[in-house]
Amino acid sequence: MIDYLMDSAYVKSLPYLWEGIQLTLYITIVGLFLGFIMGAIAGLGRLSKVSILRWISTVYVEVVRGTPILAQVLFIYYGLTAINIGEITAAIIAITMNAGAYIAEIVRGAVYSIDKGQGEAGRAIGLTERQTMRYIIWPQAFKRMIPPLGNQFIISLKDTSLFSVIAVGEVLYMAKQYYNTTFEIFETLIMVCIFYLIITIPTSIILRRVERKLDV
């Protein structure tokens, strides 16, 4: 039984899939980190009293959310030929832009959900509008962002599977490389799903616990 298992595609595909899942996580984490920065700027921009900032932020959010990430990464990789962007860089840019648009709405909703009296109280004790946002509103809003940000991590993680179209060596691409030579498609894809579930299920459990702890 052990010999059969060790000689099966379930085990033989592991080195390929391990290499792919590392790149998958790298693209997801870097893309989400940059996406949070972009999303925070765009989200606050949508709440800005400056019309041009509000307009630019709104256009960015609506355009990115209204187009599929597959089209976005193809445009970045094949469309921007003058810049000569590599496949991994294109994947990170696509995750950053796509996640940033959704995070912008998470940020906007979280900040907007804070009672207006909090801002008024901050200004009443002499804080500027920026200080009120930094010390009073943002810390409360950030707690409310944590659960949806975790959900965005799971979504972005799964979105990386689309980047195999530009030959990014993420886990699904490496799986294709393996089963194209061995023809062990079923077993290899089962292992791909297991790799994803090993990451997404614990993440979901942690998010539920954090949500209950923060009571948001």
CSV table of C-alpha atoms in Angstrom, one decimal:
chain,number,residue,atom,x,y,z
A,1,MET,CA,0.0,0.0,0.0
A,2,ILE,CA,2.8,2.4,1.0
A,3,ASP,CA,4.8,1.5,-2.1
A,4,TYR,CA,1.7,2.1,-4.3
A,5,LEU,CA,1.1,5.5,-2.7
A,6,MET,CA,4.8,6.6,-3.0
A,7,ASP,CA,4.7,5.6,-6.7
A,8,SER,CA,1.4,7.4,-7.4
A,9,ALA,CA,0.9,10.8,-9.0
A,10,TYR,CA,-0.4,12.0,-5.6
A,11,VAL,CA,3.2,11.9,-4.3
A,12,LYS,CA,5.2,12.3,-7.5
A,13,SER,CA,3.5,15.6,-8.3
A,14,LEU,CA,4.3,17.1,-5.0
A,15,PRO,CA,7.7,18.7,-5.9
A,16,TYR,CA,6.0,20.4,-8.9
A,17,LEU,CA,3.1,21.6,-6.9
A,18,TRP,CA,5.2,22.7,-3.9
A,19,GLU,CA,7.2,24.9,-6.3
A,20,GLY,CA,4.0,26.3,-7.7
A,21,ILE,CA,2.3,27.0,-4.4
A,22,GLN,CA,5.3,29.0,-3.1
A,23,LEU,CA,5.0,31.3,-6.1
A,24,THR,CA,1.2,31.4,-5.7
A,25,LEU,CA,1.6,32.6,-2.1
A,26,TYR,CA,4.3,35.1,-3.0
A,27,ILE,CA,2.2,36.7,-5.7
A,28,THR,CA,-0.9,36.8,-3.4
A,29,ILE,CA,0.9,38.3,-0.4
A,30,VAL,CA,2.9,40.9,-2.3
A,31,GLY,CA,-0.1,41.8,-4.4
A,32,LEU,CA,-2.4,42.1,-1.4
A,33,PHE,CA,0.1,44.2,0.5
A,34,LEU,CA,0.4,46.7,-2.3
A,35,GLY,CA,-3.3,46.3,-3.0
A,36,PHE,CA,-4.1,47.4,0.5
A,37,ILE,CA,-2.0,50.5,0.1
A,38,MET,CA,-3.7,51.3,-3.2
A,39,GLY,CA,-7.1,50.4,-1.8
A,40,ALA,CA,-6.7,52.6,1.3
A,41,ILE,CA,-5.7,55.5,-0.9
A,42,ALA,CA,-8.6,54.9,-3.3
A,43,GLY,CA,-11.1,54.2,-0.4
A,44,LEU,CA,-10.2,57.4,1.4
A,45,GLY,CA,-10.2,59.2,-2.0
A,46,ARG,CA,-13.8,58.2,-2.5
A,47,LEU,CA,-14.6,59.9,0.8
A,48,SER,CA,-12.6,63.0,0.1
A,49,LYS,CA,-14.2,66.4,-0.2
A,50,VAL,CA,-11.9,67.1,-3.1
A,51,SER,CA,-14.0,66.3,-6.2
A,52,ILE,CA,-11.0,65.4,-8.5
A,53,LEU,CA,-9.7,62.8,-5.9
A,54,ARG,CA,-13.2,61.4,-5.5
A,55,TRP,CA,-13.7,61.2,-9.3
A,56,ILE,CA,-10.3,59.5,-10.0
A,57,SER,CA,-10.9,57.0,-7.1
A,58,THR,CA,-14.4,56.2,-8.3
A,59,VAL,CA,-13.3,55.7,-11.9
A,60,TYR,CA,-10.5,53.4,-10.8
A,61,VAL,CA,-12.8,51.3,-8.6
A,62,GLU,CA,-15.6,51.0,-11.2
A,63,VAL,CA,-13.3,50.2,-14.1
A,64,VAL,CA,-11.3,47.5,-12.3
A,65,ARG,CA,-14.3,45.9,-10.6
A,66,GLY,CA,-16.3,46.0,-13.9
A,67,THR,CA,-13.6,44.0,-15.9
A,68,PRO,CA,-12.4,40.4,-15.3
A,69,ILE,CA,-8.9,40.0,-13.8
A,70,LEU,CA,-8.0,37.7,-16.7
A,71,ALA,CA,-8.5,40.5,-19.2
A,72,GLN,CA,-6.5,42.8,-16.9
A,73,VAL,CA,-3.5,40.6,-16.7
A,74,LEU,CA,-3.6,39.9,-20.4
A,75,PHE,CA,-3.7,43.7,-21.1
A,76,ILE,CA,-0.8,44.3,-18.7
A,77,TYR,CA,1.4,41.5,-20.1
A,78,TYR,CA,0.6,41.6,-23.8
A,79,GLY,CA,-0.9,45.1,-24.2
A,80,LEU,CA,1.9,47.1,-22.5
A,81,THR,CA,4.6,45.7,-24.8
A,82,ALA,CA,6.6,49.0,-24.8
A,83,ILE,CA,7.3,48.4,-21.1
A,84,ASN,CA,8.3,44.8,-21.4
A,85,ILE,CA,6.8,43.5,-18.2
A,86,GLY,CA,7.7,40.0,-17.0
A,87,GLU,CA,5.0,37.5,-16.3
A,88,ILE,CA,5.5,37.5,-12.5
A,89,THR,CA,5.5,41.3,-12.4
A,90,ALA,CA,2.4,41.4,-14.5
A,91,ALA,CA,0.7,38.9,-12.1
A,92,ILE,CA,1.6,41.0,-9.1
A,93,ILE,CA,0.4,44.2,-10.8
A,94,ALA,CA,-2.9,42.5,-11.7
A,95,ILE,CA,-3.5,41.3,-8.2
A,96,THR,CA,-2.6,44.7,-6.8
A,97,MET,CA,-4.9,46.6,-9.1
A,98,ASN,CA,-7.8,44.1,-8.8
A,99,ALA,CA,-7.6,43.6,-5.0
A,100,GLY,CA,-7.0,47.4,-4.5
A,101,ALA,CA,-10.3,48.2,-6.1
A,102,TYR,CA,-12.2,45.8,-3.8
A,103,ILE,CA,-10.2,46.8,-0.8
A,104,ALA,CA,-11.1,50.5,-1.6
A,105,GLU,CA,-14.8,49.6,-1.1
A,106,ILE,CA,-13.9,47.7,2.1
A,107,VAL,CA,-12.0,50.8,3.4
A,108,ARG,CA,-14.7,53.2,2.4
A,109,GLY,CA,-17.5,51.1,4.0
A,110,ALA,CA,-15.5,50.6,7.2
A,111,VAL,CA,-14.7,54.3,7.6
A,112,TYR,CA,-18.2,55.3,6.6
A,113,SER,CA,-19.7,53.0,9.2
A,114,ILE,CA,-18.0,54.8,12.1
A,115,ASP,CA,-20.4,57.0,13.9
A,116,LYS,CA,-20.0,60.7,12.8
A,117,GLY,CA,-20.0,61.7,16.5
A,118,GLN,CA,-16.5,60.2,16.7
A,119,GLY,CA,-15.2,62.7,14.3
A,120,GLU,CA,-17.0,65.5,15.9
A,121,ALA,CA,-15.6,64.5,19.3
A,122,GLY,CA,-12.1,64.5,17.9
A,123,ARG,CA,-12.5,68.0,16.4
A,124,ALA,CA,-14.1,69.2,19.7
A,125,ILE,CA,-10.9,68.3,21.6
A,126,GLY,CA,-8.8,70.2,19.1
A,127,LEU,CA,-7.7,67.5,16.7
A,128,THR,CA,-7.4,68.3,13.0
A,129,GLU,CA,-9.4,66.4,10.5
A,130,ARG,CA,-6.3,64.3,9.6
A,131,GLN,CA,-5.5,63.6,13.3
A,132,THR,CA,-9.0,62.6,13.9
A,133,MET,CA,-8.9,60.1,11.1
A,134,ARG,CA,-5.5,58.8,12.2
A,135,TYR,CA,-6.1,58.4,15.9
A,136,ILE,CA,-9.8,57.9,16.3
A,137,ILE,CA,-11.6,56.8,13.1
A,138,TRP,CA,-9.0,54.7,11.4
A,139,PRO,CA,-8.2,52.3,14.3
A,140,GLN,CA,-11.9,51.5,14.8
A,141,ALA,CA,-12.4,51.2,11.0
A,142,PHE,CA,-9.4,48.9,10.6
A,143,LYS,CA,-10.9,46.4,13.0
A,144,ARG,CA,-14.0,46.2,10.9
A,145,MET,CA,-11.8,45.7,7.8
A,146,ILE,CA,-10.1,42.5,9.0
A,147,PRO,CA,-12.7,39.9,8.2
A,148,PRO,CA,-13.4,41.2,4.6
A,149,LEU,CA,-9.7,41.6,4.0
A,150,GLY,CA,-9.2,38.0,4.9
A,151,ASN,CA,-11.9,37.0,2.5
A,152,GLN,CA,-10.1,39.1,-0.2
A,153,PHE,CA,-7.0,37.1,0.5
A,154,ILE,CA,-8.8,33.9,-0.3
A,155,ILE,CA,-10.3,35.4,-3.5
A,156,SER,CA,-7.0,36.7,-4.7
A,157,LEU,CA,-5.3,33.4,-3.9
A,158,LYS,CA,-7.7,31.6,-6.1
A,159,ASP,CA,-7.5,34.3,-8.8
A,160,THR,CA,-3.8,33.5,-9.3
A,161,SER,CA,-4.8,30.3,-11.0
A,162,LEU,CA,-5.8,32.4,-14.0
A,163,PHE,CA,-2.2,33.6,-14.5
A,164,SER,CA,-1.3,30.3,-16.0
A,165,VAL,CA,-2.4,31.9,-19.3
A,166,ILE,CA,0.8,34.0,-19.3
A,167,ALA,CA,2.9,31.1,-18.1
A,168,VAL,CA,3.3,32.2,-14.5
A,169,GLY,CA,4.6,29.1,-12.7
A,170,GLU,CA,1.9,29.1,-10.0
A,171,VAL,CA,0.4,25.8,-8.7
A,172,LEU,CA,-2.1,25.2,-11.5
A,173,TYR,CA,0.5,25.9,-14.2
A,174,MET,CA,2.9,23.5,-12.6
A,175,ALA,CA,0.2,20.9,-12.3
A,176,LYS,CA,-0.4,21.3,-16.1
A,177,GLN,CA,3.3,20.9,-16.7
A,178,TYR,CA,3.2,17.6,-14.8
A,179,TYR,CA,0.1,16.0,-16.1
A,180,ASN,CA,0.9,17.0,-19.7
A,181,THR,CA,3.8,14.6,-19.6
A,182,THR,CA,2.3,11.9,-17.3
A,183,PHE,CA,-1.3,12.1,-18.3
A,184,GLU,CA,-2.3,11.7,-14.6
A,185,ILE,CA,-4.8,14.5,-14.7
A,186,PHE,CA,-7.3,13.4,-12.1
A,187,GLU,CA,-4.7,12.7,-9.4
A,188,THR,CA,-2.8,15.9,-10.0
A,189,LEU,CA,-5.8,18.1,-9.9
A,190,ILE,CA,-6.9,16.4,-6.7
A,191,MET,CA,-3.6,17.4,-5.2
A,192,VAL,CA,-4.0,21.0,-6.5
A,193,CYS,CA,-7.4,21.3,-4.7
A,194,ILE,CA,-5.9,19.9,-1.5
A,195,PHE,CA,-3.1,22.5,-1.6
A,196,TYR,CA,-5.7,25.3,-2.0
A,197,LEU,CA,-7.9,23.8,0.8
A,198,ILE,CA,-4.9,23.5,3.2
A,199,ILE,CA,-4.5,27.3,2.9
A,200,THR,CA,-8.1,28.5,2.6
A,201,ILE,CA,-9.8,26.3,5.3
A,202,PRO,CA,-7.5,27.4,8.2
A,203,THR,CA,-7.7,31.0,6.9
A,204,SER,CA,-11.5,30.9,7.0
A,205,ILE,CA,-11.4,29.4,10.6
A,206,ILE,CA,-9.1,32.1,11.8
A,207,LEU,CA,-11.2,34.8,10.2
A,208,ARG,CA,-14.3,33.5,12.0
A,209,ARG,CA,-12.5,33.5,15.3
A,210,VAL,CA,-11.1,37.0,14.7
A,211,GLU,CA,-14.6,38.2,13.7
A,212,ARG,CA,-16.1,36.8,16.9
A,213,LYS,CA,-13.3,38.2,19.1
A,214,LEU,CA,-13.6,41.7,17.6
A,215,ASP,CA,-17.4,41.5,17.5
A,216,VAL,CA,-17.6,43.3,14.2
